[in-house]
Coordinates of C-alpha atoms in Angstrom, one line a residue:
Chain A
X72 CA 1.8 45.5 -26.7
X73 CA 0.6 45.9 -23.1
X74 CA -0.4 42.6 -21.3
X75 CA -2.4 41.8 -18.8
X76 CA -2.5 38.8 -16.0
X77 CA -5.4 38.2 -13.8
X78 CA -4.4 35.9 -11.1
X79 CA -8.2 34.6 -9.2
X80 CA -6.8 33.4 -5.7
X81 CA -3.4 35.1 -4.9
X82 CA -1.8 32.2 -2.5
X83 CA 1.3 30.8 -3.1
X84 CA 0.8 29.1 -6.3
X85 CA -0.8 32.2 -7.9
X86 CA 1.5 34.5 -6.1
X87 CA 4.4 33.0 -7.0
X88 CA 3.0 32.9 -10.6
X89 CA 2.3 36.6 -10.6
X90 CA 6.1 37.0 -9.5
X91 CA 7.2 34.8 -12.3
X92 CA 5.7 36.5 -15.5
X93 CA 6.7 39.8 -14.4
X94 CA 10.2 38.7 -13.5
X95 CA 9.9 37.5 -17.0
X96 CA 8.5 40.5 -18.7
X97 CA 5.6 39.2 -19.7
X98 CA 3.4 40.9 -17.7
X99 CA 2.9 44.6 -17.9
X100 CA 0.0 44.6 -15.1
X101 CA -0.6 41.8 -12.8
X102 CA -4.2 42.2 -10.9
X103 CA -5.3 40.1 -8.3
X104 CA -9.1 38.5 -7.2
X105 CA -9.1 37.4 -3.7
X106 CA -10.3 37.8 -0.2
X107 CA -10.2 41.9 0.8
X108 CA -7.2 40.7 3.5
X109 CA -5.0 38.9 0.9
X110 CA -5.0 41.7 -1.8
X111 CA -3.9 43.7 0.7
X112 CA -1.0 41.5 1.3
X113 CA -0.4 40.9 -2.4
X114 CA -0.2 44.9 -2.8
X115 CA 2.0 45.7 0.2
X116 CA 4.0 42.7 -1.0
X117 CA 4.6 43.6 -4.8
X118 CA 3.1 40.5 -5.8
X119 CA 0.2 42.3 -7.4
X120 CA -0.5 46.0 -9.0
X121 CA -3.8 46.0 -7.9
X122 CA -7.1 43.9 -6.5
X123 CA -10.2 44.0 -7.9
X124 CA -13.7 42.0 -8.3
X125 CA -13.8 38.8 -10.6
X126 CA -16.5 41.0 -13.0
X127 CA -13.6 43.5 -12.7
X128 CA -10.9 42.6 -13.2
X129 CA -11.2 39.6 -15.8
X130 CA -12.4 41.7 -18.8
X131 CA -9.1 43.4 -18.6
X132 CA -6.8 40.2 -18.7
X133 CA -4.9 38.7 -21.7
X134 CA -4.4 35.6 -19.5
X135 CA -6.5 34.3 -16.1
X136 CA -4.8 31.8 -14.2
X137 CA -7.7 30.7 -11.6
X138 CA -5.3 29.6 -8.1
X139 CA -7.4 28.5 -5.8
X140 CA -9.4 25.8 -4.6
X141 CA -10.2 22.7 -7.3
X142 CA -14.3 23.4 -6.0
X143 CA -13.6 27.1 -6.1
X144 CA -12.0 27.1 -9.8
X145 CA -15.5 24.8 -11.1
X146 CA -17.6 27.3 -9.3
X147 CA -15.6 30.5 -11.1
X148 CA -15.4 28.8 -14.4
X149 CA -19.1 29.6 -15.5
X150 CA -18.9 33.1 -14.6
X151 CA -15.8 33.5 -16.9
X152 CA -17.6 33.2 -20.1
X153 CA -19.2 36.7 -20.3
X154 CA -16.5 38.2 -19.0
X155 CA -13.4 37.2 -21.2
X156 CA -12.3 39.6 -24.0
X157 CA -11.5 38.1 -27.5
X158 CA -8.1 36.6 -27.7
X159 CA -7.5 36.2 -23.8
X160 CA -6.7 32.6 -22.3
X161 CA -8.1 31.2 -19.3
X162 CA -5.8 28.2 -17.7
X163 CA -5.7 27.3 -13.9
X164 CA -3.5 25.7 -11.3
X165 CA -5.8 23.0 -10.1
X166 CA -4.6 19.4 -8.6
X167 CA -6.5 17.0 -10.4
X168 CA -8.0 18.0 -14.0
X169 CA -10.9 16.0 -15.3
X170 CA -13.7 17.8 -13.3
X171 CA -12.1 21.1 -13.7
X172 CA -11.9 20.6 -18.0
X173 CA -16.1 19.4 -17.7
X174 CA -16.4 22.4 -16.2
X175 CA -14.4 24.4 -18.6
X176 CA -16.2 22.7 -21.8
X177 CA -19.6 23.2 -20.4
X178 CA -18.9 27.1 -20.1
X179 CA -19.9 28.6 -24.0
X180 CA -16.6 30.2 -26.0
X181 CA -14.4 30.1 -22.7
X182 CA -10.8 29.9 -24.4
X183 CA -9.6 27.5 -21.3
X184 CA -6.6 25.1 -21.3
X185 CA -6.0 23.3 -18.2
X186 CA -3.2 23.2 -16.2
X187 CA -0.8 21.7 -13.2
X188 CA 2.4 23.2 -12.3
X189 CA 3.3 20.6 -9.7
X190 CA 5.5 22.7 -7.5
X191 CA 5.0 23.5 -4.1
X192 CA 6.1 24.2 -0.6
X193 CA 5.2 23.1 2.9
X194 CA 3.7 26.3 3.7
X195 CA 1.6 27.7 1.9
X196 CA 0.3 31.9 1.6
X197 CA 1.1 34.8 -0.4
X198 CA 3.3 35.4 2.1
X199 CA 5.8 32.7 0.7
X200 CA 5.4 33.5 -3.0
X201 CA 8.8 33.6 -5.0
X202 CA 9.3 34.1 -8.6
X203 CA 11.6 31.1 -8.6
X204 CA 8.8 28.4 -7.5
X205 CA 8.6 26.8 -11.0
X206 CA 11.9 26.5 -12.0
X207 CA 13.0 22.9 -13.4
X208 CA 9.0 21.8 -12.2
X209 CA 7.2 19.8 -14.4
X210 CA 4.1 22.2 -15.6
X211 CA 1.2 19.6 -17.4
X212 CA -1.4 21.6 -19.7
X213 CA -4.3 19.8 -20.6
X214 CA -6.5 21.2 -23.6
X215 CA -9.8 20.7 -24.4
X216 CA -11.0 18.1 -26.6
X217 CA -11.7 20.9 -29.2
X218 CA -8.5 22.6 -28.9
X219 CA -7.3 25.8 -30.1
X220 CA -3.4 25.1 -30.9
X221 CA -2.2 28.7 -31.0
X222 CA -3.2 29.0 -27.5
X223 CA -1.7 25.6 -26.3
X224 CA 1.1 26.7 -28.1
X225 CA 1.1 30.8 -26.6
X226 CA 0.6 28.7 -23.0
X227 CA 3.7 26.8 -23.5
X228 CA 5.8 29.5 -24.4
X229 CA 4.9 31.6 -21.3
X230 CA 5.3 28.2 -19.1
X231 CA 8.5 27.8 -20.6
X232 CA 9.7 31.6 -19.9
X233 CA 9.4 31.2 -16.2
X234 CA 11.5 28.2 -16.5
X235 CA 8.9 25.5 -16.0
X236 CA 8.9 21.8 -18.2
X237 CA 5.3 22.2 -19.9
X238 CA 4.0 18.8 -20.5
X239 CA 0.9 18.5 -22.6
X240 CA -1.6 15.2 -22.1
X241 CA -5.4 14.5 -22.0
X242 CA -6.6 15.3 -18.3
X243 CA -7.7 11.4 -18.1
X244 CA -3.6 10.7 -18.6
X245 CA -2.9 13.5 -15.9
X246 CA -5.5 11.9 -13.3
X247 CA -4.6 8.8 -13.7
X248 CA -0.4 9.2 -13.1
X249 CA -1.2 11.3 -10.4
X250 CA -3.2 9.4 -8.2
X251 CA -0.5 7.0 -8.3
X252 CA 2.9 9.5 -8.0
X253 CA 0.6 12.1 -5.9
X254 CA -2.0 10.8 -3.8
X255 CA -1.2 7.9 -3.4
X256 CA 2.1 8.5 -1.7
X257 CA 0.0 11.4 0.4
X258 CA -2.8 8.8 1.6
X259 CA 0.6 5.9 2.6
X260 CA 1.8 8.9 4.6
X261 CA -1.3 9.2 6.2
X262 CA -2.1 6.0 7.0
X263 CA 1.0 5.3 8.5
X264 CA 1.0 7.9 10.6
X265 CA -2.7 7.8 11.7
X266 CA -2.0 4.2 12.5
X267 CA 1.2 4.8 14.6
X268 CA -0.9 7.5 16.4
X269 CA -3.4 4.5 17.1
X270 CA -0.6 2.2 18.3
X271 CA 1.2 5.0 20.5
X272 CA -1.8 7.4 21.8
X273 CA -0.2 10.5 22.5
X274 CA 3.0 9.8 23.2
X275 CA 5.6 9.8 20.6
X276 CA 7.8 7.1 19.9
X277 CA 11.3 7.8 21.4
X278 CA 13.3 5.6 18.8
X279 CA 12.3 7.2 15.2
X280 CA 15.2 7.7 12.8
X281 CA 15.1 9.5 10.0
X282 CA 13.3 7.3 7.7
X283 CA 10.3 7.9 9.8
X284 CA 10.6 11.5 9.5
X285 CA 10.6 10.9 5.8
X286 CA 7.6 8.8 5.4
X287 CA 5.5 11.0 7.4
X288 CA 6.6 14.4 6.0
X289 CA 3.1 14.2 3.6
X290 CA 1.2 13.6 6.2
X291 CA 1.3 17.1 7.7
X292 CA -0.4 18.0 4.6
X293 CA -3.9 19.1 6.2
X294 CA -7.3 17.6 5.0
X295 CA -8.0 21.1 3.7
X296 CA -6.0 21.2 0.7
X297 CA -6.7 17.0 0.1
X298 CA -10.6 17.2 0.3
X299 CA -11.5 18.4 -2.9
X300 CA -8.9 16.5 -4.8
X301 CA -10.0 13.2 -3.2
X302 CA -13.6 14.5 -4.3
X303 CA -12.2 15.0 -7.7
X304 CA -9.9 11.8 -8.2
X305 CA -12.1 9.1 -6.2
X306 CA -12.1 6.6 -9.2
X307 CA -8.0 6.7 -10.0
X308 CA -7.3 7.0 -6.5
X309 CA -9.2 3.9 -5.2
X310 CA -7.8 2.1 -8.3
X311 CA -3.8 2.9 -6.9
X312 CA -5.4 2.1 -3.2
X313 CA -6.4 -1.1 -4.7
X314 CA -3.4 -2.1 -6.4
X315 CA -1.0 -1.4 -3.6
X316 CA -3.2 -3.3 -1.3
X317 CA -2.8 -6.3 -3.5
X318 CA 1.1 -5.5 -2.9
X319 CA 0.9 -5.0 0.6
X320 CA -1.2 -8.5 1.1
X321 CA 1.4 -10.2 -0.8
X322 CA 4.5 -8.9 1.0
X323 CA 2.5 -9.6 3.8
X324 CA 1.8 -13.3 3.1
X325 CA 5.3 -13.9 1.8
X326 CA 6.7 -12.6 5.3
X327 CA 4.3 -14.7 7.1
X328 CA 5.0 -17.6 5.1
X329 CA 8.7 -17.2 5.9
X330 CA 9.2 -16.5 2.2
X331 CA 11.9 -14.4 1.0
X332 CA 10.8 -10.8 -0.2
X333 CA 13.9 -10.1 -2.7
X334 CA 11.9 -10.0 -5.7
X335 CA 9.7 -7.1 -4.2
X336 CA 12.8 -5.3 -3.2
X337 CA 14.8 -6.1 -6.0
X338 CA 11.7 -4.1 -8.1
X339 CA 11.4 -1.4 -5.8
X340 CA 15.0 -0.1 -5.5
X341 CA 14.9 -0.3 -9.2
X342 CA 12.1 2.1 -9.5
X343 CA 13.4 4.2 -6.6
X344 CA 17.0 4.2 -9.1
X345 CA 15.5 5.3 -12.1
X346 CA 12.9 8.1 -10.5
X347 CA 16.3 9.7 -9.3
X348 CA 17.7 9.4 -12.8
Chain B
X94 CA 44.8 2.9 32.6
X95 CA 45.2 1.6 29.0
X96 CA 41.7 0.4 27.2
X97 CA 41.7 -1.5 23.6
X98 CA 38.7 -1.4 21.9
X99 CA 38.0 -4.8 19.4
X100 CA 35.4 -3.9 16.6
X101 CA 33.9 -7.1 14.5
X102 CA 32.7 -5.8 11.3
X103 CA 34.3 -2.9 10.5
X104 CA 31.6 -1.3 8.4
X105 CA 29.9 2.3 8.6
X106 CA 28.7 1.6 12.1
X107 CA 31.6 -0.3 13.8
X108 CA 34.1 2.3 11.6
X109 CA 32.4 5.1 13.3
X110 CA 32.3 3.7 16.3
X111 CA 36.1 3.1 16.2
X112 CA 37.0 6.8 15.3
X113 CA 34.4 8.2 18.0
X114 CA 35.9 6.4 20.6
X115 CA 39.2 7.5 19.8
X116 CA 38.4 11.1 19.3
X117 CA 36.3 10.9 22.9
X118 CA 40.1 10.1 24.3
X119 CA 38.2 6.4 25.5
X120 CA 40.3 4.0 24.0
X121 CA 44.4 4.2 23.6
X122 CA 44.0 1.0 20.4
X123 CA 41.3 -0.1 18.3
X124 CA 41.8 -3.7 16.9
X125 CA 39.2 -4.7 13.7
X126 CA 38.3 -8.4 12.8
X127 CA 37.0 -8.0 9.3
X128 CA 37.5 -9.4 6.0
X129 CA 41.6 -8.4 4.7
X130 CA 40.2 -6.3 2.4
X131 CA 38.2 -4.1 4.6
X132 CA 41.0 -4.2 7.0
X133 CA 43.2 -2.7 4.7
X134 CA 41.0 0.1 3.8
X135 CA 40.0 0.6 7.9
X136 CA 44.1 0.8 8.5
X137 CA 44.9 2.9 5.6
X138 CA 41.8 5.3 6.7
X139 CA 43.3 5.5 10.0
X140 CA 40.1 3.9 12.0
X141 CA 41.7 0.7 13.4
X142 CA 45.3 0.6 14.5
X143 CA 45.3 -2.6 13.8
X144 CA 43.4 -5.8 11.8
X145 CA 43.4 -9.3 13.3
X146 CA 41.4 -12.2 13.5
X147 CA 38.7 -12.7 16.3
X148 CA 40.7 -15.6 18.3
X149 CA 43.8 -13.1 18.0
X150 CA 42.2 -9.5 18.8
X151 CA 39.1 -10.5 21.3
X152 CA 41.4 -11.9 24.2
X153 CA 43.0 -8.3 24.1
X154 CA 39.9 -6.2 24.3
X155 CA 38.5 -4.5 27.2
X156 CA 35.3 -3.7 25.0
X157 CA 34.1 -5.6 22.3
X158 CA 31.4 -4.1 19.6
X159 CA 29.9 -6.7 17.2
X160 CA 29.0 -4.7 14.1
X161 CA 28.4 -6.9 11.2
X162 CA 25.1 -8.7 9.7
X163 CA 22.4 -9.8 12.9
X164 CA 23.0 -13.4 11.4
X165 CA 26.8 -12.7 11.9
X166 CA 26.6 -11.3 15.1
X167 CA 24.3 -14.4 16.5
X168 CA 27.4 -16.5 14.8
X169 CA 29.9 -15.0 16.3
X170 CA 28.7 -14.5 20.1
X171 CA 29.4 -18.9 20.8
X172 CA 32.9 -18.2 19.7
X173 CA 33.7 -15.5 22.7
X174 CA 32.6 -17.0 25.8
X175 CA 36.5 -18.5 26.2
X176 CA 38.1 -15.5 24.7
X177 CA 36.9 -13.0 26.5
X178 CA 39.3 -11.8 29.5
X179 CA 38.1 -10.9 33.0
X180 CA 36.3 -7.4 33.3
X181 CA 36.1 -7.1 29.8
X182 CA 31.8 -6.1 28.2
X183 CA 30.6 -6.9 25.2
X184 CA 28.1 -5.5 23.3
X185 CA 26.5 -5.5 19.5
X186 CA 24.8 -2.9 17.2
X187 CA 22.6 -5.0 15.6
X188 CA 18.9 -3.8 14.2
X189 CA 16.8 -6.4 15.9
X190 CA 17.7 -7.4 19.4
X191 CA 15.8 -10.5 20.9
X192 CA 17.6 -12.9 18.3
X193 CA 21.1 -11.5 19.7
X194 CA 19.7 -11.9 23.4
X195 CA 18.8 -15.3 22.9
X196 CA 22.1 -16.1 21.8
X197 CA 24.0 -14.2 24.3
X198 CA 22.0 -15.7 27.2
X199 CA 22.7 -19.1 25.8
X200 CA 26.7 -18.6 25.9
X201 CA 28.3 -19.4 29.5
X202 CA 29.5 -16.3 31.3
X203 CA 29.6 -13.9 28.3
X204 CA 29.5 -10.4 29.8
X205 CA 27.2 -9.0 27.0
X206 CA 25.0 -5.9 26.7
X207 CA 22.8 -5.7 23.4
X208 CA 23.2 -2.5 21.4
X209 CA 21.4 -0.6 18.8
X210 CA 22.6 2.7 17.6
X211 CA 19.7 4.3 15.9
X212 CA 22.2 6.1 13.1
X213 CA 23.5 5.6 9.6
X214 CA 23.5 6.6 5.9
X215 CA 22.4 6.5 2.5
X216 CA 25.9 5.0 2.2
X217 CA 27.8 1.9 3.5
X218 CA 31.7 1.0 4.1
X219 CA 34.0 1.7 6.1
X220 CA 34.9 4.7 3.4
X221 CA 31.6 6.4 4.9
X222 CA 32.3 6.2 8.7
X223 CA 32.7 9.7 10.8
X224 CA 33.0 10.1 14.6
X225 CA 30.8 12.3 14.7
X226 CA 27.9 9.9 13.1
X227 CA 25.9 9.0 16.4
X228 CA 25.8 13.0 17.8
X229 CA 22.4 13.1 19.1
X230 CA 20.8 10.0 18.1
X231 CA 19.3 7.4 20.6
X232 CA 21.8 4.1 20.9
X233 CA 19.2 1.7 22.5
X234 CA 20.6 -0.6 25.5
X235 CA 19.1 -4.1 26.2
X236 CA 20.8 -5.7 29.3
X237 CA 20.1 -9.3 29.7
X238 CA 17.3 -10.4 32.6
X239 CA 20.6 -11.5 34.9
X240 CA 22.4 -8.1 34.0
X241 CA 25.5 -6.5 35.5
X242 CA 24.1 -3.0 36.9
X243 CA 27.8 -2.0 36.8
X244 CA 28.2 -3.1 33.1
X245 CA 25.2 -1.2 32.1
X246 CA 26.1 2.1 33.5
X247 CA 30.0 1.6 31.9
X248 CA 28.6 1.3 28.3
X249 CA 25.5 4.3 28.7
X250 CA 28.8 6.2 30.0
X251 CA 30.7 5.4 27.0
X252 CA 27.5 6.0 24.5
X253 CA 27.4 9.2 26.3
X254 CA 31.1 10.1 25.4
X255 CA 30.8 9.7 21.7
X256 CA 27.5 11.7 22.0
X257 CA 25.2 9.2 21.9
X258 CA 21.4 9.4 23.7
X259 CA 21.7 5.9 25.7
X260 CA 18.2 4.7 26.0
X261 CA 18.0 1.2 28.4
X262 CA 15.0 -1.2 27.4
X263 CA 13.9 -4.7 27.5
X264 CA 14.9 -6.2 23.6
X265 CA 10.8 -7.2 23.4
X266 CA 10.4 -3.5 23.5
X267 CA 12.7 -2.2 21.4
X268 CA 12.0 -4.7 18.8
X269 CA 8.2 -4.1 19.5
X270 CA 8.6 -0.6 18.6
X271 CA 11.0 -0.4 15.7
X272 CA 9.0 -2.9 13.8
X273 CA 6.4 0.3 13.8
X274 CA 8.8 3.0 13.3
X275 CA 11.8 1.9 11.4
X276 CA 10.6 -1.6 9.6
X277 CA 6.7 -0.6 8.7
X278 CA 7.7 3.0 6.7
X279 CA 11.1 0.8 4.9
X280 CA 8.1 -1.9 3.6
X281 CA 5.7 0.6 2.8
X282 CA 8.2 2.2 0.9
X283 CA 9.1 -1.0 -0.9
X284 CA 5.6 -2.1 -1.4
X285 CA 4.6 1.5 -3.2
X286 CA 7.7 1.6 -5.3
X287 CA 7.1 -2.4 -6.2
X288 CA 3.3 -1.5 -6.9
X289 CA 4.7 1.8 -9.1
X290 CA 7.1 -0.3 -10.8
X291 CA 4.2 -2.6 -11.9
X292 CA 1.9 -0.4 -12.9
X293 CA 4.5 2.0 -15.0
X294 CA 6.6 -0.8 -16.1
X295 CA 10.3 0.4 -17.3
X296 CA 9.4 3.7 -17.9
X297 CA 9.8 6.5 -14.5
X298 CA 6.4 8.5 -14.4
X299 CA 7.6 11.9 -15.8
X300 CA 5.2 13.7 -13.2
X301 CA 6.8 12.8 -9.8
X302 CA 7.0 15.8 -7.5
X303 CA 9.3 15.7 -4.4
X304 CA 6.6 14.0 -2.3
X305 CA 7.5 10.6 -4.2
X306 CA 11.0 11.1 -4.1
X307 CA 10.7 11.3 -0.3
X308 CA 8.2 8.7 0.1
X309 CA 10.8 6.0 -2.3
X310 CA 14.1 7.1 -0.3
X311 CA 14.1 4.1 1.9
X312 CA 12.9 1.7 -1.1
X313 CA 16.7 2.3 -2.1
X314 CA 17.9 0.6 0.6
X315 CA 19.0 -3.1 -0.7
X316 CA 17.3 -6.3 0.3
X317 CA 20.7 -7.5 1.9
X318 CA 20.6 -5.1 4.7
X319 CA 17.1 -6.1 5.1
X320 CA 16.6 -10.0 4.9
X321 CA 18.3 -10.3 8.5
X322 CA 15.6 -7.7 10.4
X323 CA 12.9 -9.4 8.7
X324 CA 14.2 -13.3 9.5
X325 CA 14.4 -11.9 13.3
X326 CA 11.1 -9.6 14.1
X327 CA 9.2 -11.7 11.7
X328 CA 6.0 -11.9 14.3
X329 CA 6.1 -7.9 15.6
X330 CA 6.5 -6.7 11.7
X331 CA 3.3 -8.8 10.7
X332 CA 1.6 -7.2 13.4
X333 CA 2.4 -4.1 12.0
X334 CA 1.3 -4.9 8.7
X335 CA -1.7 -6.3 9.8
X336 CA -2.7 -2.9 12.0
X337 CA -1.3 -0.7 8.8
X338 CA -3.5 -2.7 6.7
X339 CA -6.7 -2.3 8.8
X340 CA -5.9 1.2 8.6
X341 CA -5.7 1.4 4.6
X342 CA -9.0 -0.7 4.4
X343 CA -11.0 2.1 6.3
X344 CA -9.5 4.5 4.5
X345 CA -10.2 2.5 0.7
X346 CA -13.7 2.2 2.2
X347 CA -14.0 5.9 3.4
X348 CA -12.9 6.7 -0.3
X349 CA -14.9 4.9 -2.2
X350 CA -18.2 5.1 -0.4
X351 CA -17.4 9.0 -0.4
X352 CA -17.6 9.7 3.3
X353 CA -15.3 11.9 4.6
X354 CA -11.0 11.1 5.6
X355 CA -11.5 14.3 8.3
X356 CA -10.4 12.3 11.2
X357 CA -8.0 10.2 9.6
X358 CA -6.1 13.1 8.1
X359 CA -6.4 15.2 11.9
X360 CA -5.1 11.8 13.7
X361 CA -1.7 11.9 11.0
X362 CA -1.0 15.5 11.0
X363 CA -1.2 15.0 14.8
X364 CA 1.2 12.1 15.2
X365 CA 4.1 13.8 12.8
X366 CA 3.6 17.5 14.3
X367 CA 4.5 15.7 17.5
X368 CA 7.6 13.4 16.2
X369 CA 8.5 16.7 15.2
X370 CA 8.5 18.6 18.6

């Protein structure tokens, strides 16, 4: 039985997912919605059979995957509903989940299961698109409260086929351990390095070591691809803000005070041991 | 001319240090001063010719390096001011440097140089040390106020030979700027893997993508290594607290009163393009 994908924004996430299913045979046609210049891309690239309008191309699909923006995903998602055949799925790629699945349960009869494949690279672009990107990745779907199982179920299988781990939890659950194994990590990076840009000006410091190259590799992330998931996390991510500043304060104090700090490191390199279990 | 090189602490750094002299044809014998167990391993390994103790080995030398703890190091520099013979430098590769220049200053005649090879590994021991370990890294050079122009120039010479980048600064400075880029990103790494390990508890968050793994390397690094560089740059690493902290308050602020992190992101991705260049 022929089968359909519709991939709405074809950038690296939604290219690379396009490569996947048809690497996997799922996918008998894969058709892309995007900007007139990135079809074009996608087409010369292989990444895509053919590009098309939204209103075009989605009553064809068996499964949408909307790729692109978190804002741009909320603003597609109530177009979706007249458009869908029966028995099609509509999932997405989006960062953070909670505003995306209000959106999604506010649309009437849209079949939509959210989803985060957290995989990435440091560039981003159809251009760097490989079938491979989800291999081994964690891949969280996060159904509505009213569910339909067979389509959690049909979800996980194709996740699964292009070698992803897919990991099914409320989108409150997926907010929540995000901002705090995600952004919060993203917003250190930043702060660090905005704040050693305040100390040095525009020269760079001549004595960094690798550890500094580490700690600032997220912060070459641009604001671009952080606004809308700041927008969409605020509450869980000023929570983690929060908590590491009570951290910070006391490993602060406890250096001023000329007390010792091996508690703090004894928990930390415990944590940093079992993440790499 | 023959020259013997004495190495106290024959660890990663001083075990490196004895091979790259050797393979950079400087020094015809390499004498350790360690504990028997390391010398042992150092002999066997083929990085010292020979393992003695300090009263025995340091009358010998033409160069000393002190390469164990700071607190060590500041230990050991009383001991060689009768020791050392005529013409003979002394230097150190500890992490902090104005500690280790108060000492030196304070021992009668002692031709010393601080030292601070900005290299080293995820591993430690003299199992782990390779002559080729300071290639292209800075090895920071902090005469004392009184210095011996000569001695200087003889130990940036030798840096040089084992591929070093010598880079000659007042201690102040270097500890100055290494509280910012090498002891800030190793606490904020401890502080967000101490603040994880609180909030998850025993359990490792099953969605961590590679951004946490980078951002908890350093948090692996054990408190032992550590205690000594806080004890000694106590008042410059507060400092740098205290600015990072400012920094994470305007951007908690920013956050929660939902005005834009535009400048704060364009002020990071500016300072790690350019550590980059």
């Amino acid at each position: 039985m022929a089968f359909t994908v519709v991939v709405v924004g074809v950038g690296l996430i939604g290219g690379s997912f396009a490569l996947a299913v048809r690497r996997a045979g799922l996918a008998d046609r894969v058709l892309g919605v995007s900007s007139p210049a990135t079809l074009e891309k996608a087409r010369n690239l292989g990444v895509i059979d053919e590009g098309l309008l939204l209103e075009e191309a989605v009553p064809q699909a068996d499964l949408v995957l909307l790729s692109a923006t978190i804002h741009s995903i909320i603003e597609t998602i109530p177009r979706l509903s007249g458009l869908v055949k029966q028995h099609a799925l509509v999932t997405d790629a989006g960062s953070t989940k909670r505003a995306i699945m209000h959106a999604a349960e506010a649309a009437p009869g849209l079949p939509f299961i959210g989803g985060h494949p957290m995989a990435g690279k440091e560039l981003s672009g159809v251009e760097q698109a490989e079938a491979s990107l989800f291999e081994g990745r964690p891949w969280v779907l996060t159904p509505p409260r009213d569910t339909d199982e067979q389509g959690v179920t049909k979800l996980q299988t194709i996740v699964e086929a292009i070698g992803a781990r897919p990991l099914v939890m409320p989108a409150e659950e997926h907010d929540a351990v995000v901002a705090r194994t995600s952004h919060l990590p993203q917003l250190l990076s930043t702060a660090l390095a905005a704040s050693l840009d305040g100390h040095f000006g525009n020269e760079s410091p001549v004595l960094a070591g690798p550890g500094l190259i580490d700690a600032t590799r997220l912060a070459l992330s641009p604001y671009s691809v952080w606004k809308d998931i700041l927008d969409t996390n605020r509450d869980e991510i000023t929570q983690a803000m929060s908590d590491f500043l009570e951290q910070w304060k006391e490993q602060h104090a406890r250096l001023a005070d000329n007390v010792d700090l091996r508690d703090q490191f004894g928990k930390a390199t415990g944590f940093a041991r079992r993440l790499r279990q």
